Structure formats: C-alpha cells, structure tokens
PDB file of C-alpha atoms in Angstrom:
ATOM      1  CA  MET A   1      46.154   7.347  -7.751  1.00 56.00           C
ATOM      2  CA  ILE A   2      48.763   4.634  -6.886  1.00 58.00           C
ATOM      3  CA  TRP A   3      47.425   1.345  -7.261  1.00 60.00           C
ATOM      4  CA  ASN A   4      48.568  -1.072  -5.794  1.00 62.00           C
ATOM      5  CA  SER A   5      46.604  -4.729  -6.122  1.00 63.00           C
ATOM      6  CA  LYS A   6      48.096  -6.253  -3.149  1.00 69.00           C
ATOM      7  CA  LEU A   7      46.352  -4.220  -1.041  1.00 67.00           C
ATOM      8  CA  TYR A   8      43.241  -3.780  -3.059  1.00 67.00           C
ATOM      9  CA  LEU A   9      43.140  -8.576  -3.559  1.00 69.00           C
ATOM     10  CA  GLN A  10      43.792  -8.768   0.987  1.00 77.00           C
ATOM     11  CA  PHE A  11      40.356  -8.131   0.914  1.00 83.00           C
ATOM     12  CA  GLU A  12      39.178 -10.039  -2.639  1.00 81.00           C
ATOM     13  CA  ARG A  13      37.049 -12.407  -1.133  1.00 88.00           C
ATOM     14  CA  GLU A  14      34.913  -9.289   0.089  1.00 88.00           C
ATOM     15  CA  ARG A  15      35.344  -7.251  -2.431  1.00 86.00           C
ATOM     16  CA  THR A  16      34.941  -9.474  -4.960  1.00 91.00           C
ATOM     17  CA  ARG A  17      30.558  -9.845  -3.167  1.00 94.00           C
ATOM     18  CA  ALA A  18      29.601  -7.063  -4.481  1.00 96.00           C
ATOM     19  CA  ALA A  19      30.476  -7.414  -8.036  1.00 96.00           C
ATOM     20  CA  ARG A  20      28.472 -11.252  -7.802  1.00 96.00           C
ATOM     21  CA  ASP A  21      25.733  -9.503  -6.867  1.00 97.00           C
ATOM     22  CA  LEU A  22      26.100  -6.902  -9.739  1.00 98.00           C
ATOM     23  CA  LEU A  23      26.780 -10.006 -12.404  1.00 97.00           C
ATOM     24  CA  ALA A  24      23.824 -11.525 -11.136  1.00 96.00           C
ATOM     25  CA  HIS A  25      20.946  -8.701 -11.627  1.00 96.00           C
ATOM     26  CA  ILE A  26      21.818  -8.298 -15.098  1.00 95.00           C
ATOM     27  CA  PRO A  27      18.940  -9.356 -17.020  1.00 85.00           C
ATOM     28  CA  ASN A  28      18.832 -11.895 -19.681  1.00 86.00           C
ATOM     29  CA  LEU A  29      21.648 -10.834 -22.348  1.00 92.00           C
ATOM     30  CA  ASN A  30      24.194 -12.540 -24.748  1.00 94.00           C
ATOM     31  CA  PRO A  31      26.797  -9.783 -25.414  1.00 96.00           C
ATOM     32  CA  ARG A  32      29.259  -9.690 -28.494  1.00 95.00           C
ATOM     33  CA  TYR A  33      31.616  -7.736 -26.480  1.00 96.00           C
ATOM     34  CA  ILE A  34      32.047  -6.599 -22.235  1.00 97.00           C
ATOM     35  CA  PHE A  35      34.122  -3.506 -21.439  1.00 98.00           C
ATOM     36  CA  ASP A  36      35.615  -4.130 -17.756  1.00 98.00           C
ATOM     37  CA  LEU A  37      36.101  -0.336 -16.436  1.00 98.00           C
ATOM     38  CA  GLY A  38      38.179  -0.296 -13.672  1.00 96.00           C
ATOM     39  CA  CYS A  39      39.128  -3.715 -14.171  1.00 96.00           C
ATOM     40  CA  GLY A  40      41.643  -3.200 -11.402  1.00 93.00           C
ATOM     41  CA  PRO A  41      43.330  -6.286 -10.545  1.00 93.00           C
ATOM     42  CA  GLY A  42      40.808  -8.676 -12.865  1.00 95.00           C
ATOM     43  CA  ASN A  43      38.495  -9.760 -10.235  1.00 94.00           C
ATOM     44  CA  SER A  44      35.314  -8.317 -12.007  1.00 96.00           C
ATOM     45  CA  THR A  45      37.665  -9.428 -15.286  1.00 97.00           C
ATOM     46  CA  GLU A  46      37.720 -12.856 -14.415  1.00 97.00           C
ATOM     47  CA  LEU A  47      33.711 -13.090 -13.480  1.00 97.00           C
ATOM     48  CA  LEU A  48      32.795 -11.878 -16.281  1.00 98.00           C
ATOM     49  CA  VAL A  49      34.898 -14.233 -18.365  1.00 98.00           C
ATOM     50  CA  GLU A  50      33.354 -17.309 -16.951  1.00 97.00           C
ATOM     51  CA  THR A  51      30.017 -16.021 -16.758  1.00 97.00           C
ATOM     52  CA  PHE A  52      29.680 -15.149 -20.146  1.00 97.00           C
ATOM     53  CA  PRO A  53      32.967 -17.469 -22.494  1.00 96.00           C
ATOM     54  CA  LYS A  54      31.796 -16.958 -25.822  1.00 96.00           C
ATOM     55  CA  ALA A  55      32.462 -12.721 -25.507  1.00 96.00           C
ATOM     56  CA  THR A  56      35.261 -10.987 -26.015  1.00 96.00           C
ATOM     57  CA  THR A  57      35.501  -9.263 -22.529  1.00 97.00           C
ATOM     58  CA  ILE A  58      38.502  -6.658 -22.953  1.00 97.00           C
ATOM     59  CA  GLY A  59      39.143  -4.695 -19.026  1.00 98.00           C
ATOM     60  CA  VAL A  60      39.828  -0.960 -19.099  1.00 97.00           C
ATOM     61  CA  ASP A  61      42.401   0.797 -16.559  1.00 96.00           C
ATOM     62  CA  VAL A  62      44.688   3.813 -15.836  1.00 94.00           C
ATOM     63  CA  SER A  63      47.229   1.497 -13.885  1.00 93.00           C
ATOM     64  CA  ASP A  64      49.961  -0.649 -15.464  1.00 94.00           C
ATOM     65  CA  GLU A  65      50.557  -3.023 -11.996  1.00 92.00           C
ATOM     66  CA  MET A  66      46.943  -3.727 -11.819  1.00 93.00           C
ATOM     67  CA  LEU A  67      46.624  -3.911 -15.821  1.00 96.00           C
ATOM     68  CA  GLN A  68      49.877  -6.876 -15.426  1.00 95.00           C
ATOM     69  CA  VAL A  69      48.159  -8.047 -12.129  1.00 95.00           C
ATOM     70  CA  ALA A  70      45.239  -8.928 -14.228  1.00 96.00           C
ATOM     71  CA  GLN A  71      46.691  -9.840 -17.751  1.00 97.00           C
ATOM     72  CA  ALA A  72      48.455 -12.670 -16.262  1.00 97.00           C
ATOM     73  CA  ARG A  73      44.746 -13.541 -13.549  1.00 96.00           C
ATOM     74  CA  VAL A  74      43.288 -13.701 -16.921  1.00 97.00           C
ATOM     75  CA  PRO A  75      44.874 -14.820 -20.273  1.00 97.00           C
ATOM     76  CA  SER A  76      41.916 -14.786 -22.182  1.00 97.00           C
ATOM     77  CA  ALA A  77      40.681 -11.298 -21.511  1.00 98.00           C
ATOM     78  CA  GLN A  78      41.350  -8.295 -23.487  1.00 97.00           C
ATOM     79  CA  PHE A  79      43.487  -5.413 -21.828  1.00 98.00           C
ATOM     80  CA  ILE A  80      43.615  -1.922 -22.809  1.00 97.00           C
ATOM     81  CA  LYS A  81      45.131   1.214 -20.155  1.00 97.00           C
ATOM     82  CA  ASP A  82      43.065   4.208 -20.616  1.00 96.00           C
ATOM     83  CA  ASP A  83      41.523   6.824 -18.231  1.00 96.00           C
ATOM     84  CA  ILE A  84      37.246   5.853 -17.547  1.00 96.00           C
ATOM     85  CA  ASP A  85      36.669   9.256 -17.455  1.00 94.00           C
ATOM     86  CA  SER A  86      37.282   9.986 -20.858  1.00 92.00           C
ATOM     87  CA  TRP A  87      37.816   6.232 -22.133  1.00 95.00           C
ATOM     88  CA  ARG A  88      34.986   5.180 -25.498  1.00 91.00           C
ATOM     89  CA  PRO A  89      34.284   2.831 -26.571  1.00 90.00           C
ATOM     90  CA  SER A  90      36.643   1.300 -29.097  1.00 80.00           C
ATOM     91  CA  GLY A  91      33.364  -1.441 -30.648  1.00 77.00           C
ATOM     92  CA  PRO A  92      29.880  -2.047 -30.689  1.00 79.00           C
ATOM     93  CA  ALA A  93      28.963  -1.802 -26.524  1.00 93.00           C
ATOM     94  CA  ASP A  94      26.417  -4.597 -25.506  1.00 97.00           C
ATOM     95  CA  LEU A  95      27.562  -5.006 -21.749  1.00 98.00           C
ATOM     96  CA  ILE A  96      29.328  -2.089 -20.369  1.00 98.00           C
ATOM     97  CA  PHE A  97      30.241  -3.136 -16.421  1.00 98.00           C
ATOM     98  CA  ALA A  98      31.966  -0.511 -13.910  1.00 98.00           C
ATOM     99  CA  ASN A  99      32.482  -2.334 -10.324  1.00 96.00           C
ATOM    100  CA  ALA A 100      33.808  -0.042  -7.554  1.00 93.00           C
ATOM    101  CA  ALA A 101      34.694   2.593 -10.112  1.00 93.00           C
ATOM    102  CA  LEU A 102      33.141   4.822 -11.507  1.00 95.00           C
ATOM    103  CA  HIS A 103      32.207   6.824  -8.082  1.00 90.00           C
ATOM    104  CA  PHE A 104      36.435   7.667  -8.259  1.00 86.00           C
ATOM    105  CA  LEU A 105      35.339  10.708 -11.049  1.00 90.00           C
ATOM    106  CA  SER A 106      35.132  14.305 -11.106  1.00 82.00           C
ATOM    107  CA  ASP A 107      32.066  14.204 -11.925  1.00 91.00           C
ATOM    108  CA  HIS A 108      30.416  10.175 -12.874  1.00 94.00           C
ATOM    109  CA  HIS A 109      26.508  11.612 -13.147  1.00 94.00           C
ATOM    110  CA  SER A 110      27.714  12.977 -16.581  1.00 94.00           C
ATOM    111  CA  ARG A 111      28.890   9.887 -17.669  1.00 95.00           C
ATOM    112  CA  LEU A 112      27.420   7.201 -15.970  1.00 97.00           C
ATOM    113  CA  ARG A 113      24.742   8.970 -18.927  1.00 95.00           C
ATOM    114  CA  GLU A 114      27.370   8.927 -21.768  1.00 95.00           C
ATOM    115  CA  LEU A 115      28.183   4.744 -20.533  1.00 96.00           C
ATOM    116  CA  VAL A 116      24.492   4.516 -21.683  1.00 96.00           C
ATOM    117  CA  VAL A 117      24.007   6.449 -24.815  1.00 94.00           C
ATOM    118  CA  SER A 118      27.304   4.928 -26.173  1.00 94.00           C
ATOM    119  CA  LEU A 119      25.268   1.382 -25.424  1.00 96.00           C
ATOM    120  CA  GLU A 120      24.094  -0.622 -28.359  1.00 94.00           C
ATOM    121  CA  VAL A 121      20.847  -1.000 -28.433  1.00 94.00           C
ATOM    122  CA  GLY A 122      19.312  -3.464 -26.226  1.00 95.00           C
ATOM    123  CA  GLY A 123      22.777  -3.625 -24.512  1.00 97.00           C
ATOM    124  CA  VAL A 124      23.325  -3.680 -20.337  1.00 98.00           C
ATOM    125  CA  LEU A 125      24.990  -1.223 -18.325  1.00 98.00           C
ATOM    126  CA  ALA A 126      26.349  -1.675 -14.638  1.00 98.00           C
ATOM    127  CA  VAL A 127      28.130  -0.622 -12.146  1.00 98.00           C
ATOM    128  CA  GLN A 128      28.368  -0.764  -8.473  1.00 97.00           C
ATOM    129  CA  MET A 129      29.571   2.061  -6.028  1.00 96.00           C
ATOM    130  CA  PRO A 130      30.713   2.230  -2.994  1.00 94.00           C
ATOM    131  CA  ASN A 131      27.994   4.505  -0.601  1.00 95.00           C
ATOM    132  CA  ASN A 132      30.198   5.362   2.406  1.00 93.00           C
ATOM    133  CA  ILE A 133      31.134   9.382   1.788  1.00 90.00           C
ATOM    134  CA  HIS A 134      29.423   9.775   4.822  1.00 92.00           C
ATOM    135  CA  GLU A 135      30.128   6.255   7.289  1.00 95.00           C
ATOM    136  CA  VAL A 136      32.131   7.178  10.386  1.00 96.00           C
ATOM    137  CA  SER A 137      34.930   5.748   8.006  1.00 96.00           C
ATOM    138  CA  HIS A 138      35.590   8.636   5.713  1.00 95.00           C
ATOM    139  CA  ALA A 139      34.621  10.911   8.484  1.00 96.00           C
ATOM    140  CA  LEU A 140      37.906  10.470  10.195  1.00 97.00           C
ATOM    141  CA  MET A 141      39.371  10.385   6.887  1.00 97.00           C
ATOM    142  CA  ARG A 142      38.590  13.772   6.368  1.00 96.00           C
ATOM    143  CA  MET A 143      39.036  14.732  10.584  1.00 96.00           C
ATOM    144  CA  ILE A 144      42.584  13.771  10.268  1.00 97.00           C
ATOM    145  CA  ALA A 145      43.361  15.134   7.172  1.00 97.00           C
ATOM    146  CA  ALA A 146      41.898  19.118   8.334  1.00 96.00           C
ATOM    147  CA  ASP A 147      43.799  18.564  11.375  1.00 93.00           C
ATOM    148  CA  GLY A 148      47.898  17.857  10.729  1.00 90.00           C
ATOM    149  CA  PRO A 149      50.798  20.026   9.443  1.00 95.00           C
ATOM    150  CA  TRP A 150      49.337  18.229   6.020  1.00 97.00           C
ATOM    151  CA  SER A 151      46.389  19.478   6.490  1.00 97.00           C
ATOM    152  CA  SER A 152      46.898  22.883   3.070  1.00 96.00           C
ATOM    153  CA  ARG A 153      47.630  19.948   0.893  1.00 96.00           C
ATOM    154  CA  LEU A 154      44.625  16.897   2.200  1.00 97.00           C
ATOM    155  CA  VAL A 155      41.614  19.665   2.464  1.00 96.00           C
ATOM    156  CA  PRO A 156      41.703  20.558  -0.866  1.00 95.00           C
ATOM    157  CA  ILE A 157      41.567  16.195  -1.595  1.00 92.00           C
ATOM    158  CA  ALA A 158      38.344  15.762   1.512  1.00 92.00           C
ATOM    159  CA  LYS A 159      36.439  18.691  -0.535  1.00 89.00           C
ATOM    160  CA  SER A 160      37.638  16.641  -4.318  1.00 85.00           C
ATOM    161  CA  GLN A 161      35.679  14.043  -3.500  1.00 79.00           C
ATOM    162  CA  ALA A 162      32.275  12.963  -5.321  1.00 75.00           C
ATOM    163  CA  LEU A 163      29.221  12.427  -3.298  1.00 85.00           C
ATOM    164  CA  VAL A 164      27.338   9.620  -4.725  1.00 92.00           C
ATOM    165  CA  GLY A 165      23.603  10.214  -4.556  1.00 91.00           C
ATOM    166  CA  SER A 166      19.952   9.095  -4.755  1.00 93.00           C
ATOM    167  CA  ALA A 167      18.663   7.036  -6.451  1.00 95.00           C
ATOM    168  CA  ASP A 168      16.278   9.243  -7.122  1.00 96.00           C
ATOM    169  CA  GLU A 169      18.747  11.592  -8.434  1.00 96.00           C
ATOM    170  CA  TYR A 170      19.800   9.017 -10.495  1.00 97.00           C
ATOM    171  CA  TYR A 171      16.772   7.333 -11.998  1.00 97.00           C
ATOM    172  CA  GLU A 172      16.479  11.464 -12.470  1.00 97.00           C
ATOM    173  CA  LEU A 173      19.104  11.137 -14.893  1.00 96.00           C
ATOM    174  CA  LEU A 174      18.902   8.226 -16.914  1.00 97.00           C
ATOM    175  CA  ALA A 175      15.819   6.782 -16.985  1.00 96.00           C
ATOM    176  CA  LYS A 176      14.927   8.702 -20.078  1.00 95.00           C
ATOM    177  CA  ASN A 177      18.031   7.027 -22.189  1.00 95.00           C
ATOM    178  CA  CYS A 178      16.694   3.227 -20.488  1.00 96.00           C
ATOM    179  CA  GLU A 179      14.488   0.331 -21.865  1.00 95.00           C
ATOM    180  CA  GLU A 180      15.146  -0.952 -17.989  1.00 96.00           C
ATOM    181  CA  LEU A 181      16.064   0.349 -15.723  1.00 97.00           C
ATOM    182  CA  ASP A 182      16.480  -0.877 -11.513  1.00 97.00           C
ATOM    183  CA  ILE A 183      18.681   0.887  -8.638  1.00 98.00           C
ATOM    184  CA  TRP A 184      19.356  -0.768  -5.744  1.00 98.00           C
ATOM    185  CA  GLN A 185      20.789  -0.560  -2.470  1.00 97.00           C
ATOM    186  CA  THR A 186      23.214  -2.963   0.250  1.00 97.00           C
ATOM    187  CA  THR A 187      24.809  -2.653   3.578  1.00 97.00           C
ATOM    188  CA  TYR A 188      26.512  -5.138   4.021  1.00 97.00           C
ATOM    189  CA  PHE A 189      28.511  -5.544   7.086  1.00 97.00           C
ATOM    190  CA  HIS A 190      31.524  -7.266   6.955  1.00 96.00           C
ATOM    191  CA  PRO A 191      33.240  -8.731   9.945  1.00 97.00           C
ATOM    192  CA  LEU A 192      37.079  -7.927   9.762  1.00 97.00           C
ATOM    193  CA  ALA A 193      39.603  -9.346  12.831  1.00 96.00           C
ATOM    194  CA  ASN A 194      40.401  -5.978  14.264  1.00 96.00           C
ATOM    195  CA  VAL A 195      41.103  -2.087  13.906  1.00 97.00           C
ATOM    196  CA  ASP A 196      43.957  -2.645  11.734  1.00 96.00           C
ATOM    197  CA  ASP A 197      41.962  -4.480   8.844  1.00 96.00           C
ATOM    198  CA  ILE A 198      39.297  -1.657   8.344  1.00 96.00           C
ATOM    199  CA  VAL A 199      43.180   0.812   8.105  1.00 96.00           C
ATOM    200  CA  LYS A 200      44.030  -2.531   5.496  1.00 93.00           C
ATOM    201  CA  TRP A 201      41.300  -2.594   3.893  1.00 93.00           C
ATOM    202  CA  PHE A 202      40.853   1.512   2.955  1.00 93.00           C
ATOM    203  CA  GLU A 203      44.706   1.675   2.639  1.00 91.00           C
ATOM    204  CA  GLY A 204      43.672  -0.238  -0.538  1.00 83.00           C
ATOM    205  CA  SER A 205      40.828   1.934  -1.646  1.00 84.00           C
ATOM    206  CA  GLY A 206      39.439   4.640   0.050  1.00 88.00           C
ATOM    207  CA  LEU A 207      43.057   6.442   1.723  1.00 93.00           C
ATOM    208  CA  ARG A 208      44.850   5.747  -1.215  1.00 90.00           C
ATOM    209  CA  PRO A 209      44.129  10.410  -2.401  1.00 91.00           C
ATOM    210  CA  PHE A 210      45.281  11.359   0.950  1.00 96.00           C
ATOM    211  CA  LEU A 211      48.609   8.723   1.184  1.00 95.00           C
ATOM    212  CA  ASP A 212      49.103  10.306  -2.333  1.00 93.00           C
ATOM    213  CA  ALA A 213      49.836  14.075  -1.446  1.00 96.00           C
ATOM    214  CA  LEU A 214      51.929  12.396   1.812  1.00 97.00           C
ATOM    215  CA  SER A 215      55.766  11.711   2.455  1.00 97.00           C
ATOM    216  CA  PRO A 216      56.234   7.729   3.908  1.00 96.00           C
ATOM    217  CA  GLU A 217      57.161   9.061   7.680  1.00 97.00           C
ATOM    218  CA  GLU A 218      53.609  11.480   6.700  1.00 97.00           C
ATOM    219  CA  GLN A 219      51.691   8.033   5.674  1.00 97.00           C
ATOM    220  CA  LEU A 220      52.946   6.594   9.158  1.00 97.00           C
ATOM    221  CA  GLY A 221      51.822  10.298  11.181  1.00 97.00           C
ATOM    222  CA  PHE A 222      48.360   9.531   9.055  1.00 98.00           C
ATOM    223  CA  LEU A 223      47.673   5.984   9.678  1.00 97.00           C
ATOM    224  CA  ALA A 224      49.043   6.268  13.077  1.00 97.00           C
ATOM    225  CA  ARG A 225      45.990   8.723  14.164  1.00 97.00           C
ATOM    226  CA  TYR A 226      43.803   7.251  11.552  1.00 98.00           C
ATOM    227  CA  ARG A 227      43.985   3.916  13.064  1.00 98.00           C
ATOM    228  CA  ALA A 228      43.838   5.402  16.741  1.00 97.00           C
ATOM    229  CA  GLU A 229      39.990   7.164  15.968  1.00 98.00           C
ATOM    230  CA  LEU A 230      39.481   4.420  14.305  1.00 98.00           C
ATOM    231  CA  THR A 231      39.638   2.326  17.791  1.00 97.00           C
ATOM    232  CA  LYS A 232      36.672   4.455  19.435  1.00 97.00           C
ATOM    233  CA  VAL A 233      34.307   4.192  17.218  1.00 97.00           C
ATOM    234  CA  TYR A 234      34.561   0.790  15.655  1.00 97.00           C
ATOM    235  CA  PRO A 235      33.680  -2.074  19.374  1.00 95.00           C
ATOM    236  CA  LEU A 236      35.078  -5.208  19.645  1.00 96.00           C
ATOM    237  CA  GLN A 237      32.245  -8.011  18.703  1.00 97.00           C
ATOM    238  CA  SER A 238      32.373 -11.199  21.483  1.00 97.00           C
ATOM    239  CA  ASP A 239      33.955 -12.989  19.586  1.00 97.00           C
ATOM    240  CA  GLY A 240      37.179  -9.541  18.772  1.00 96.00           C
ATOM    241  CA  LYS A 241      36.593  -9.030  15.507  1.00 97.00           C
ATOM    242  CA  VAL A 242      35.083  -5.411  14.704  1.00 98.00           C
ATOM    243  CA  LEU A 243      32.039  -4.722  11.694  1.00 97.00           C
ATOM    244  CA  LEU A 244      33.264  -2.829   9.021  1.00 97.00           C
ATOM    245  CA  ARG A 245      29.663  -1.174   7.444  1.00 96.00           C
ATOM    246  CA  TYR A 246      30.046  -0.950   3.592  1.00 96.00           C
ATOM    247  CA  PRO A 247      26.657   0.362   2.019  1.00 97.00           C
ATOM    248  CA  ARG A 248      27.038  -0.049  -1.763  1.00 97.00           C
ATOM    249  CA  LEU A 249      24.487   1.695  -4.696  1.00 98.00           C
ATOM    250  CA  PHE A 250      24.075  -1.021  -8.267  1.00 98.00           C
ATOM    251  CA  ILE A 251      22.757   0.633 -10.604  1.00 98.00           C
ATOM    252  CA  VAL A 252      21.435  -1.474 -13.710  1.00 98.00           C
ATOM    253  CA  ALA A 253      20.190   0.252 -17.232  1.00 98.00           C
ATOM    254  CA  ARG A 254      20.084  -1.925 -20.342  1.00 97.00           C
ATOM    255  CA  ARG A 255      19.384   0.986 -22.736  1.00 95.00           C
TER     256      ARG A 255
END
C-alpha cells in the first residue's frame, strides 16, 4: 500500500489516543530494547521514547516516506525499513509494540503467536487492532467496491481483508505461551466536523488498499460515491458534527 503521512496525521490526536491507552496497560517493565512495528510517522514511537527513555527504541515500517517523517520527529530512536509480516527482532525483544498495524497482514493470527515466542522471558507484546470491519463505514467501502466499473479489481481486495477475531480466539491462540494475558475492547466515538472528515480519516487508512488499485480519475469517482453514502448513515448531531464509531481490540501479553 502507498502510505501518506500527511493524510494519516490529520487525525493524530484521535489515532494516538489508542496508542496511549495501550501503553498505559503495559505491566511494570524496564525494557532494554523496544520494537515499534508499523511505526508509521512516529507518533507511537515518540510515546515509547517518552515512557522508556533509557531503552533503545527501534521503529519498523515498510514506507520510506513514513520512516523519513518518523526519524525527523523522534531523532533519538532508530528506524529500519522492513516488512512487519516477515520481520524478526535483531536483538533481545523486551517490548514489541504494534499499534494499528498487524490487522493489515494476511495472517495476523500466526504472526501474533510468532511475536510472543520471539520475546525475551518476561517480555511484553502490546497490540491494538481496529475492529471495525463490520462497521457501516467499512461495509460501504465493500459495497462500492463491488458495484462499479472497478469491481473486478476491488472485490478481491475486499475479500482479502483480514477479520479481527474474538477475545476467546486470541486467548486460546496465545495463552499457552504467556505468563499474563490481558485482552479488552474499547469503542471510541470521535466527533468529527462533517462526513468529509470521515472520508479524510479513511483515506489515510482503511481506504488505501482500494484507492491504490484505481486511477486518479477512478479514485475521485469512488470517493464521491463513498461520501454520498456516508451522508445517508451518519446523522448530524445537534452541534452539526458527526460521530465516528470506532471499536478497537487490545492485547497485552507477557511471555
């Protein structure tokens, strides 16, 4: 996928809130080496450096543009270009942090198990994944993908989107390799200025796989239809804003 840090950071406060909540649930830890998988523009890496200033913090991402922004933002951290689907820690991993990244992988279930096993004994894997595949915002993406001149290209993309599972599923997947395992879900309700802001939000995340497969002209057509459908299902609040419902699943596992 082609990532754009400016699009992603338009809603930095809202996106970083989940990273802060995940970080707050990490048990007592004095890490030497921290890996921030899918670090993006460095907003989560910055939190990690502030919380664990004595640790060596390494951000991992596949996007050159994101890594450039992250390095400028957090000069005290190290950054490497790698695919988090196949990445392996280069040293002892005391904390592996993955905020809104692993759900993009084709098989994040296997990856979660591999990451726990790669931890040092006593180390922690902290993961947050948007659990909004069934939200109307994403159902409309799939509907428009299937109903247009682009359907032959976009339907396979829609079908390949990984589902975030239940708490029971992840517990059974990870418990046997964990000393402690904490799993919970939080649903955020983000007040946004209008439906256009919902479109901008997902242009920096969930819409990317669809848009990347389209020509610039097709992208405009897809977004126009998406905006029109959103208007029908996101009512204006009394102050004129719209509420974006956003469930997120959290996992904190200590090996």
